[in-house]
Short mmCIF file of C-alpha atoms in Angstrom, two decimals:
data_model
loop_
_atom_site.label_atom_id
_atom_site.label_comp_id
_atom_site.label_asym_id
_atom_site.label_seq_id
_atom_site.Cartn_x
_atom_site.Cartn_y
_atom_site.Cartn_z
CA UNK B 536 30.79 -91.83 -32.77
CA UNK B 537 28.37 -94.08 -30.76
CA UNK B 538 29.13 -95.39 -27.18
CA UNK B 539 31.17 -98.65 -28.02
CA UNK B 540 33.69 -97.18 -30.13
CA UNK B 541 34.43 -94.20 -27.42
CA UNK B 542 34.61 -97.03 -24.56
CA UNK B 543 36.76 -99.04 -26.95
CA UNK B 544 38.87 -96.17 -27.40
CA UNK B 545 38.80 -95.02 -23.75
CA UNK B 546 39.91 -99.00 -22.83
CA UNK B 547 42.02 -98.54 -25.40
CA UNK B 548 44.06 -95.32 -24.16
CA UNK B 549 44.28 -96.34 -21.06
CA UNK B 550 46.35 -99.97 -21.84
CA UNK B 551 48.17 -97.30 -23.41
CA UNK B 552 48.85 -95.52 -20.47
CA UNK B 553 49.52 -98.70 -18.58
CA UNK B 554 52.09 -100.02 -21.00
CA UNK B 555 54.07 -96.98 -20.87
CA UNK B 556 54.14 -96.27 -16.99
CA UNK B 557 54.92 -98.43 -13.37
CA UNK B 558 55.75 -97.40 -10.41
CA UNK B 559 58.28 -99.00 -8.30
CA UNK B 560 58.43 -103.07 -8.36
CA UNK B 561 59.83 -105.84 -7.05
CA UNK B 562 59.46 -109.69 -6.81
CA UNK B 563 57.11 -110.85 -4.02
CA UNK B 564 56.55 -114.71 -4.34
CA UNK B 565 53.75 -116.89 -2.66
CA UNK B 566 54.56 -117.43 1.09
CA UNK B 567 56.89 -114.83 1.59
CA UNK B 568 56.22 -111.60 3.73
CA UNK B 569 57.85 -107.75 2.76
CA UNK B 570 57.34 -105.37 5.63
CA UNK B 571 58.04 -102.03 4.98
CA UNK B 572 59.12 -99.39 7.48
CA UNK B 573 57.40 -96.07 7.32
CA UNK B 574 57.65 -93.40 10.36
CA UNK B 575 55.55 -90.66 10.38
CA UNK B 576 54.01 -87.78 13.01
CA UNK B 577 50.52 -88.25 14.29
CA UNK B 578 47.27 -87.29 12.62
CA UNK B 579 49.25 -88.39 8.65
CA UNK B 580 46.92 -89.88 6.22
CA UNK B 581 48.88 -93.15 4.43
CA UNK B 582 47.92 -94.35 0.78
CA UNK B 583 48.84 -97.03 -0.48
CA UNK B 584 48.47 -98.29 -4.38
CA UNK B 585 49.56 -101.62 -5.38
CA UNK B 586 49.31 -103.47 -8.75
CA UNK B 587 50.13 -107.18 -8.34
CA UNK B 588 51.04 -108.85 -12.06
CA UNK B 589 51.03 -112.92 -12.60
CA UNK B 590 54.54 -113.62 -14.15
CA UNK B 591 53.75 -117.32 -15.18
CA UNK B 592 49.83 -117.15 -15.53
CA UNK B 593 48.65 -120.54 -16.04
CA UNK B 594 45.88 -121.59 -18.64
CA UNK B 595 42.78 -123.58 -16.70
CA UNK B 596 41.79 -123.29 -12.92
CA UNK B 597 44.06 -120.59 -11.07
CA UNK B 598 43.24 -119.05 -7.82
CA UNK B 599 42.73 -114.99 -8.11
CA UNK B 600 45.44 -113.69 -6.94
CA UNK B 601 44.76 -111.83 -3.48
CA UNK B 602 47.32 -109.58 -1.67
CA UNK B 603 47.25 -109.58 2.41
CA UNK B 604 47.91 -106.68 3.80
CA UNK B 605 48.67 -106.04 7.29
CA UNK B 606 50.05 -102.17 9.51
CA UNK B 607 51.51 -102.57 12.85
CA UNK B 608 51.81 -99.16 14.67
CA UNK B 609 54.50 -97.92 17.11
CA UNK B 610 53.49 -99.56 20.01
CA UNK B 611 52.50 -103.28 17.91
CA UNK B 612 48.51 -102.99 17.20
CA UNK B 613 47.20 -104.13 14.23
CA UNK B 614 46.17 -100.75 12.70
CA UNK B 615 44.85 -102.12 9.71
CA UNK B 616 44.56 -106.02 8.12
CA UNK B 617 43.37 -106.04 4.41
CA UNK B 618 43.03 -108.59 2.00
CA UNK B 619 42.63 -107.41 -1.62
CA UNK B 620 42.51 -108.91 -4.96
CA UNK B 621 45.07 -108.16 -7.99
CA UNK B 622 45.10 -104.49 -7.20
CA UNK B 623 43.63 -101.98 -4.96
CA UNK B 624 44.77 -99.42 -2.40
CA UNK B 625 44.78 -99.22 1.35
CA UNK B 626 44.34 -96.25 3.54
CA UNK B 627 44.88 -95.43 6.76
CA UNK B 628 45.70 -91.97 9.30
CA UNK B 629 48.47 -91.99 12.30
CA UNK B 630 46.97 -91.89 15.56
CA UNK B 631 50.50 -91.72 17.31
CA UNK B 632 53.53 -90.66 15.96
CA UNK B 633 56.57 -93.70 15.20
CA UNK B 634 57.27 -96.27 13.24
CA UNK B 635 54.73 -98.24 10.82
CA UNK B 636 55.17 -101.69 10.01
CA UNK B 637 53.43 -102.03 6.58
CA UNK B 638 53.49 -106.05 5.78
CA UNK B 639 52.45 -107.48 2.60
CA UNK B 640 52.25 -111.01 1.44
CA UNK B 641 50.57 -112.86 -1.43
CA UNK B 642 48.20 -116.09 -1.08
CA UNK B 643 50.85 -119.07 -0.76
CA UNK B 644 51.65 -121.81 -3.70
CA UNK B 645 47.87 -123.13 -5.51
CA UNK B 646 47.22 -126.51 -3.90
CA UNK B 647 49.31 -128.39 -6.44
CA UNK B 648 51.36 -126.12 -8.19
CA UNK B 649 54.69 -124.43 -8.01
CA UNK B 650 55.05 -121.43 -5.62
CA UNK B 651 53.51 -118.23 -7.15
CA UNK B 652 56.15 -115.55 -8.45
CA UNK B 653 54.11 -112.36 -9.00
CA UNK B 654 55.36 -108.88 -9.89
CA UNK B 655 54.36 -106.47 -6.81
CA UNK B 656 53.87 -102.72 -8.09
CA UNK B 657 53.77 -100.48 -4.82
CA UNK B 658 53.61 -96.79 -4.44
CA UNK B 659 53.44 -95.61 -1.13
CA UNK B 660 52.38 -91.70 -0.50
CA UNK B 661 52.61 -90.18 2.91
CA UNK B 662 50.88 -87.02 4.08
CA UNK B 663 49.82 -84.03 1.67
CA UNK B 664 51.15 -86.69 -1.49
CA UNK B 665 48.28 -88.85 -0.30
CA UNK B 666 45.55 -86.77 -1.11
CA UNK B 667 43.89 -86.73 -4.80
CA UNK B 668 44.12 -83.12 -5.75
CA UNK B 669 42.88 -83.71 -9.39
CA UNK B 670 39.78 -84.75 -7.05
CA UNK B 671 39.62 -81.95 -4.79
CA UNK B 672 39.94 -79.15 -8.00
CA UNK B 673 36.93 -81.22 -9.44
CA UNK B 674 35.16 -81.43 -6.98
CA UNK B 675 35.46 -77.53 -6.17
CA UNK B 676 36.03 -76.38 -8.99
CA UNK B 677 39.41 -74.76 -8.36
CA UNK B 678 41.62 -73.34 -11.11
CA UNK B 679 45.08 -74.47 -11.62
CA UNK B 680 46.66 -71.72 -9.17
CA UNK B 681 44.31 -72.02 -6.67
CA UNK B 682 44.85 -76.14 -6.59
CA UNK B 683 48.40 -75.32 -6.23
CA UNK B 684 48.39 -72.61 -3.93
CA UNK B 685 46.29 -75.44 -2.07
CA UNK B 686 48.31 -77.98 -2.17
CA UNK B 687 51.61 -76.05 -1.07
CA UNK B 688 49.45 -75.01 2.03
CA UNK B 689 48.75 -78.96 2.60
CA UNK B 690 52.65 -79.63 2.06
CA UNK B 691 53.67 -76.68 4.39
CA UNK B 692 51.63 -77.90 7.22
CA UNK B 693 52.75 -81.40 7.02
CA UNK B 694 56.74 -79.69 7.15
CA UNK B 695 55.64 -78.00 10.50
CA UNK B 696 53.95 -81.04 11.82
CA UNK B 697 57.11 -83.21 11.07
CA UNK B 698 59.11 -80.34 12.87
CA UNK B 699 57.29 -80.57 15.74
CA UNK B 700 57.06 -83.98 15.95
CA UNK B 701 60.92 -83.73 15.54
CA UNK B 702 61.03 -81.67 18.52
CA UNK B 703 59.90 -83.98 20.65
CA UNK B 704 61.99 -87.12 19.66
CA UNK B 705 65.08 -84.83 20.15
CA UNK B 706 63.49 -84.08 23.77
CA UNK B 707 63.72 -87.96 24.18
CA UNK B 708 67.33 -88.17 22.64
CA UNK B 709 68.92 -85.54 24.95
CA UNK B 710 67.32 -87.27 28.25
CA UNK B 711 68.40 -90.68 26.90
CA UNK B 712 72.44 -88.85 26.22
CA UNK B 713 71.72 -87.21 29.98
CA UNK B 714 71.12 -90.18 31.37
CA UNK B 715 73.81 -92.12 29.52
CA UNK B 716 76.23 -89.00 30.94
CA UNK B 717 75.13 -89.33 34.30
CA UNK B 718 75.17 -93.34 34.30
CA UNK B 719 78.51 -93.73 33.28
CA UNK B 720 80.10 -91.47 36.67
CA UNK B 721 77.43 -93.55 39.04
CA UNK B 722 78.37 -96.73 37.76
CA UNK B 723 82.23 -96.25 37.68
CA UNK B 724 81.64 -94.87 41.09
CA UNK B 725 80.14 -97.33 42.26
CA UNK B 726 83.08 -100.22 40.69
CA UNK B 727 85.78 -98.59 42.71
CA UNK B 728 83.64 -99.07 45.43
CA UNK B 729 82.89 -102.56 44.79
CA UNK B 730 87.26 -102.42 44.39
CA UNK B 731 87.82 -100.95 47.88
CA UNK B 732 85.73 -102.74 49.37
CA UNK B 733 86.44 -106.54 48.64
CA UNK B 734 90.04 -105.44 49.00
CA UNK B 735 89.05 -104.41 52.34
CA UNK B 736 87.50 -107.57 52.50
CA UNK B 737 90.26 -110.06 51.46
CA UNK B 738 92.79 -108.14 53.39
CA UNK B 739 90.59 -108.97 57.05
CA UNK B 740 89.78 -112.55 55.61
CA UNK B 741 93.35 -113.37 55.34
CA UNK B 742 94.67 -111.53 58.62
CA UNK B 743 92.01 -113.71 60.52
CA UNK B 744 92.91 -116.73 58.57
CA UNK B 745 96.41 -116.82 59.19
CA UNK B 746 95.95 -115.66 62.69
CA UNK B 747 93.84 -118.98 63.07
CA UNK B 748 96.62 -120.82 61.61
CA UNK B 749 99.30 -119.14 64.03
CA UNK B 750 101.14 -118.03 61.08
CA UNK B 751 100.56 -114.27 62.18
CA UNK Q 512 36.30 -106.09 -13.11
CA UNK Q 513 38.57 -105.57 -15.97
CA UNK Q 514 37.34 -101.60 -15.90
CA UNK Q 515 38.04 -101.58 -12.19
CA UNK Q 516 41.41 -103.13 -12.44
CA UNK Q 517 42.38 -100.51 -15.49
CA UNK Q 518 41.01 -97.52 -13.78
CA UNK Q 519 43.14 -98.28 -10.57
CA UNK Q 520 46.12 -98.44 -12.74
CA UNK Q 521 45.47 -95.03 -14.34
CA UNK Q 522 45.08 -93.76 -10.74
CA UNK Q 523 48.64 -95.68 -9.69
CA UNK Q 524 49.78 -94.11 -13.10
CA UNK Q 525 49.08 -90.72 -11.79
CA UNK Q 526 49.85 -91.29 -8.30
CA UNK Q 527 53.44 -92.07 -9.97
CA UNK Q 528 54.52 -88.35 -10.87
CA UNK Q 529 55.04 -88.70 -7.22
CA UNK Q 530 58.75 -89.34 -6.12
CA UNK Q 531 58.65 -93.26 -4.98
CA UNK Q 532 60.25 -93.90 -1.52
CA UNK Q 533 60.63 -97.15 0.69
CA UNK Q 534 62.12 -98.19 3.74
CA UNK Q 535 62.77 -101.67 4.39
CA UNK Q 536 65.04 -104.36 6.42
CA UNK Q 537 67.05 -106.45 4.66
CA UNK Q 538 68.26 -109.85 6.56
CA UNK Q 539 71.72 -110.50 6.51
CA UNK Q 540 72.83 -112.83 3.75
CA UNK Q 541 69.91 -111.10 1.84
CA UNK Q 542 69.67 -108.44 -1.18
CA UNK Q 543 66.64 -107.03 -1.87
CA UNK Q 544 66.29 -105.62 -5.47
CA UNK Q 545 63.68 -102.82 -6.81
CA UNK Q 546 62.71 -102.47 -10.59
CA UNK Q 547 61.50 -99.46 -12.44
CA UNK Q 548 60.46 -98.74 -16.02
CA UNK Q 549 62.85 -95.94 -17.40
CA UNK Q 550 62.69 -94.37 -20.53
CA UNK Q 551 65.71 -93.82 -22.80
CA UNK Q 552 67.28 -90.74 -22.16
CA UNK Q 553 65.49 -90.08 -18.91
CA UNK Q 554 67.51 -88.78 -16.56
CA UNK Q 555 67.01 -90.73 -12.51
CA UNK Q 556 68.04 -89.74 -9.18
CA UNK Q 557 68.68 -92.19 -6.71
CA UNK Q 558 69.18 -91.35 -3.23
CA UNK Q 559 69.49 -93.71 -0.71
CA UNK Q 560 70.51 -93.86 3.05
CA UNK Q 561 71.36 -97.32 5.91
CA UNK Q 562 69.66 -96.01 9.03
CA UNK Q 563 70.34 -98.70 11.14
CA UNK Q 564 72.87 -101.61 11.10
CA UNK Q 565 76.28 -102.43 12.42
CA UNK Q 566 78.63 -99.64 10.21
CA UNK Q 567 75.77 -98.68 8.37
CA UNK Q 568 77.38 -100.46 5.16
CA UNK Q 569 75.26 -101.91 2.43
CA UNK Q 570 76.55 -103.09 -1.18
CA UNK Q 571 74.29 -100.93 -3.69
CA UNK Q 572 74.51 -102.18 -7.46
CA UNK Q 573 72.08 -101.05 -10.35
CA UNK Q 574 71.62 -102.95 -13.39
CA UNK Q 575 70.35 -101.69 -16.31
CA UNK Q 576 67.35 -103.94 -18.56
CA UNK Q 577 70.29 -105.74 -20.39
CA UNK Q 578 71.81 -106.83 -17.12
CA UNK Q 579 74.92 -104.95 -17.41
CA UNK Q 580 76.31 -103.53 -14.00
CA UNK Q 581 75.91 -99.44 -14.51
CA UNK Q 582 77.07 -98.50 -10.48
CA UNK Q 583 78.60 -100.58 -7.93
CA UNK Q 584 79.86 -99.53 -4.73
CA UNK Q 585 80.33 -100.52 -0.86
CA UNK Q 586 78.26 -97.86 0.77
CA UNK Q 587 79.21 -96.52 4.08
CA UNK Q 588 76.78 -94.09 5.77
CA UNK Q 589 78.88 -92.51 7.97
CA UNK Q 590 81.34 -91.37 5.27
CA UNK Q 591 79.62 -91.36 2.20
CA UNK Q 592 76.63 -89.32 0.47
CA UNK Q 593 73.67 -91.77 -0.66
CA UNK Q 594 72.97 -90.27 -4.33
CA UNK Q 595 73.73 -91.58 -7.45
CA UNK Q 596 72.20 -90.64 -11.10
CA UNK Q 597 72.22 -92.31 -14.15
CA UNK Q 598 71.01 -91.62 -17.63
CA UNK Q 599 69.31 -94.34 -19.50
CA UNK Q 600 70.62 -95.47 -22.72
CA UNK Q 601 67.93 -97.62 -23.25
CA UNK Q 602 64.07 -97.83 -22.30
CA UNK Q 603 63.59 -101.00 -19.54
CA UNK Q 604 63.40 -101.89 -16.55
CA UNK Q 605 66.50 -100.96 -14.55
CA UNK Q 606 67.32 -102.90 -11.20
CA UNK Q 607 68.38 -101.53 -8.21
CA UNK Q 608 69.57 -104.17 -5.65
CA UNK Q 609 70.55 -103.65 -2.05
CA UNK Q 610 73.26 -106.22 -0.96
CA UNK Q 611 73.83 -107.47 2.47
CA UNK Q 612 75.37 -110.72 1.69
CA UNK Q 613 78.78 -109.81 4.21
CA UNK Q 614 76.80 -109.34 7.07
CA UNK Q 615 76.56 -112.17 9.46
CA UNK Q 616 74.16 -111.36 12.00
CA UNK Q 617 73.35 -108.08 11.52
CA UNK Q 618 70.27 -106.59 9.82
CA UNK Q 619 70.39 -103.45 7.90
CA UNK Q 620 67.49 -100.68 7.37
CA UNK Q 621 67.69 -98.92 4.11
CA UNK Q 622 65.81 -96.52 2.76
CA UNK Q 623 65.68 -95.09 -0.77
CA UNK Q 624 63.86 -92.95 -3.72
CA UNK Q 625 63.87 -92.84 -7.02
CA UNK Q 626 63.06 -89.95 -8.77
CA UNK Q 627 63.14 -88.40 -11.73
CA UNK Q 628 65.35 -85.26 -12.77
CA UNK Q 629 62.76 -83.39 -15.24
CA UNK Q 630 59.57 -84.59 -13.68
CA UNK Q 631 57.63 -81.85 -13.83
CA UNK Q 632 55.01 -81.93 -10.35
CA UNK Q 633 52.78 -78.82 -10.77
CA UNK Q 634 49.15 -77.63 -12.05
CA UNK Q 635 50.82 -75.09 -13.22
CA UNK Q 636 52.53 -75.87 -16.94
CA UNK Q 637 53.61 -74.32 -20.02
CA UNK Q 638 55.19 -71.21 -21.50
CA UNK Q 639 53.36 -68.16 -20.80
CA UNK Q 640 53.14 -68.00 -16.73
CA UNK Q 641 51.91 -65.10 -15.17
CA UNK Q 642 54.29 -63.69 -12.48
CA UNK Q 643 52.13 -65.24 -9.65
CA UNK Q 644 51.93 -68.97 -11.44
CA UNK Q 645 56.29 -68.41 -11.33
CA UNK Q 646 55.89 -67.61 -8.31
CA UNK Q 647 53.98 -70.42 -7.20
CA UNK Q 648 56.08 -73.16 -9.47
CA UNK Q 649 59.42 -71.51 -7.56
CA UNK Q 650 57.84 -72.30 -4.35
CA UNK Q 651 57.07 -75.59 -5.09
CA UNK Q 652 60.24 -76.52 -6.28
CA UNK Q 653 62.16 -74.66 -3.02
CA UNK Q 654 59.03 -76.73 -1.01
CA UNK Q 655 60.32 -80.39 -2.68
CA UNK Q 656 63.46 -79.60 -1.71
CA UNK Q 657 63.00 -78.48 2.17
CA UNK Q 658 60.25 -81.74 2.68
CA UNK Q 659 63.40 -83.66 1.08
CA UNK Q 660 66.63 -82.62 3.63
CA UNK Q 661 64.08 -82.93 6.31
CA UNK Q 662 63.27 -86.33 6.03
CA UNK Q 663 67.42 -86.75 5.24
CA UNK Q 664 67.49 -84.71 8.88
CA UNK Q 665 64.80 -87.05 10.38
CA UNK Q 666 66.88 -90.25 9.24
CA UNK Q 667 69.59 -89.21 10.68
CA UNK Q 668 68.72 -88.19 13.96
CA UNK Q 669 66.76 -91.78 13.97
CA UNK Q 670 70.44 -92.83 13.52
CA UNK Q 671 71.77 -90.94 16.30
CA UNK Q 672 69.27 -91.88 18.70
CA UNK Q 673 69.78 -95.39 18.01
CA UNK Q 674 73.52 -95.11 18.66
CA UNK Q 675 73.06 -93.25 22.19
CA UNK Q 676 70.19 -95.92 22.75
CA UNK Q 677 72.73 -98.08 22.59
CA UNK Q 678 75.54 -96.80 24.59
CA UNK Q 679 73.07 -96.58 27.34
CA UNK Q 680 72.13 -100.42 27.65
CA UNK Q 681 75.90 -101.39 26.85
CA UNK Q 682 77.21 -98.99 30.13
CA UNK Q 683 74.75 -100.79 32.34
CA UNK Q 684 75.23 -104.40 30.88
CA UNK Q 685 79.03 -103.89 31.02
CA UNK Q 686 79.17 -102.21 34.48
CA UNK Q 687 77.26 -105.10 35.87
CA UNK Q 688 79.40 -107.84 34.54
CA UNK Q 689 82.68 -106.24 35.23
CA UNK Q 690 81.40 -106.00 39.01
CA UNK Q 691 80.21 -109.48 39.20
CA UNK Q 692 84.11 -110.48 37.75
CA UNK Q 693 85.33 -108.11 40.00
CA UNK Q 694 83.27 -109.78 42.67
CA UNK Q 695 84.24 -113.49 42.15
CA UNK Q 696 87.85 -112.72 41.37
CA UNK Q 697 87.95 -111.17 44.69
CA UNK Q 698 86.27 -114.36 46.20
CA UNK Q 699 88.59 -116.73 43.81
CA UNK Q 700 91.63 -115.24 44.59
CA UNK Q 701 90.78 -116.22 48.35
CA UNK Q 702 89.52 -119.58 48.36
CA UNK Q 703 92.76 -120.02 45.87
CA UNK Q 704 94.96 -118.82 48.59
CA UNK Q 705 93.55 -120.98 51.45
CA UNK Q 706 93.88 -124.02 49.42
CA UNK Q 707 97.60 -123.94 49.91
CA UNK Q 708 97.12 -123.46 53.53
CA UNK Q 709 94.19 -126.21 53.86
CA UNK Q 710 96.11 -129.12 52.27
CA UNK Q 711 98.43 -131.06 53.85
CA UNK Q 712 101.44 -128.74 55.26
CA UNK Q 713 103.66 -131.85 53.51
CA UNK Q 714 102.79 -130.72 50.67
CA UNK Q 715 104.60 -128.73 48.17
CA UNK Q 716 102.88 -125.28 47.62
#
């Protein structure tokens, strides 16, 4: 077999491949934005894969369709701003631990055409998920076991990182439930205060009042 | 270009073994719907939880490729379990849609995955295992299933904290504006009273 008929049959195998799987879609048309929320310890590696599929390709000029991508982190920095064509992947690693804010929108309508409905295909993998291991056995030459043994050492450290990281949000919840505790006696106390005291107050207004008026 | 485009889908087609999860706010008067490809007689799992949101109530619906409604239901959080399989009678694209069409003002956070029941994650495949590749495939599987009740844990603490969050800003906001009514009633009641006393002592109380 020479070269074109195994690329042929490679190109081939692969459509194949593509017809029979997707991952997770949804509609995204031109103009709008999706943000997706993704919250995650510190120091966790974030891939991204997207296809994005034309659902009424037009024959003649059309713009290539590009994909904007845009992370917010925890405390609202732009952590990463990407913009891709038709498909691609974006990467990027937790330097604090919180909520992500992963945005993605499409290029707006063409110039003079009708807005553009496209097909977004988005698989999100957090963590020991994100990294290749097909790669990584490659690349050192690692048997099935040992890529396995691997990876469940990858997924167990990411369990005790989230545990940890766990730990210290519940720190924050039980000083925010102490706090709430201790508010609610200081601030009742301090209404029946506020009670006795213009009581107090309207009581002496009056007695002075009607003592001006020689009613008393 | 095309070879690029091709090879990245291979590599999404792998990365898809993977169990697919999003989180996402949906507006009120909104619904936000999610496709997937499933074969006939593939088995899914669908869990899904509202983290944050009023009740924590979302309308849930999944269509199958025909258009037929397969699962409907008013999901509250706080009383109900977020899973819900299906088997597919037919190979298409099934449609999961997350309703929040009775909410007025209030936005709701959901979060979801879709999984498969017999997708099969390891290296290690086939028949004859050695002890130690059962071993390792029993791990994995207990592993899946630990990483998956934490991050049900994780969601729901999130859920908690919001709630105490909460309490916390509405005892101070409250506090303040039942002194301040306090306050001016106090004042009010006076000025009220003096008014009878300031007006003409002809006149009729």
């Amino acid at each position: 077999m020479n070269i074109k008929s195994i690329s042929l049959l490679v190109v081939l195998s692969t459509l194949l491949l593509v017809q029979s799987c997707s991952a997770l879609y949804f509609e995204l048309n031109g103009g709008t934005t999706k943000c997706f929320i993704e919250e995650n310890p510190k120091d966790t590696l974030l891939v991204g894969n997207y296809v994005l599929e034309d659902l009424n390709p037009q024959a003649g000029i059309s713009t290539p369709l590009a994909l904007s991508v845009i992370v917010t982190d925890p405390e609202n920095h732009e952590v990463l701003s990407k913009q891709m064509g038709a498909s691609g992947r974006f990467a990027f690693q937790t330097l604090i631990g919180g909520e992500y804010k992963i945005c993605i929108s499409t290029n707006s309508s063409k110039w003079f055409g009708p807005t553009i409905k496209t097909r977004l295909h988005l698989d999100i993998q957090v963590g020991a998920n994100a990294n290749d291991y097909e790669e990584i056995a490659k690349v050192e030459q690692l048997n099935n076991l040992e890529i396995s043994v691997k990876r469940l050492n990858d997924r167990v450290t990411q369990v005790r990182k989230e545990q940890s990281y766990q730990k210290a949000r519940e720190i924050t919840f039980r000083n925010t439930s102490e706090s709430t505790n201790s508010r609610v006696m200081w601030w009742a106390i301090l209404q029946v205060v506020v009670l006795c005291l213009t009581g107090m107050w309207q009581m002496r207004h009056l007695k002075s009042f009607f003592k001006a008026k020689k009613l008393v | 270009m095309i070879r690029q485009t091709l090879l990245l889908a291979v590599v999404l087609c792998l990365a898809v073994v993977n169990v697919n999860a999003l989180t996402m706010q949906i507006e009120p008067k909104t619904q936000e719907c999610f496709y997937e490809y499933v074969e006939n007689g593939k088995t899914s799992i669908i869990l899904y939880q509202v983290i944050r949101g009023g009740l924590l109530d979302i309308d849930v619906r999944i269509y199958d490729p025909q258009g037929n409604t397969i699962f409907s239901r008013l999901h509250f959080d706080t009383t109900m379990k977020g899973r819900q399989s299906f088997t597919a009678a037919t190979s298409g694209a099934y449609k999961l849609c997350f309703n929040n069409e009775m909410s007025r003002f209030t936005a709701k956070v959901v979060t979801f995955t879709w999984s498969f029941e017999d997708a099969d994650n390891s290296f290690v495949k086939g028949d004859a295992l050695s002890p130690m590749e059962q071993s390792v495939q029993k791990i994995e599987r207990v592993l899946q299933s630990i990483v998956m009740e934490q991050k049900r844990m994780r969601f729901r603490e999130q859920t908690n904290r919001d709630t105490s969050e909460n309490t916390n800003a509405r005892v101070v906001r409250w506090t303040i504006i039942q002194v301040l009514v306090l306050v001016s009633m106090g004042v009010g009641q006076i000025w009220y009273l003096r008014r009878w006393f300031d007006s003409k002592s002809t006149q009729r109380v």
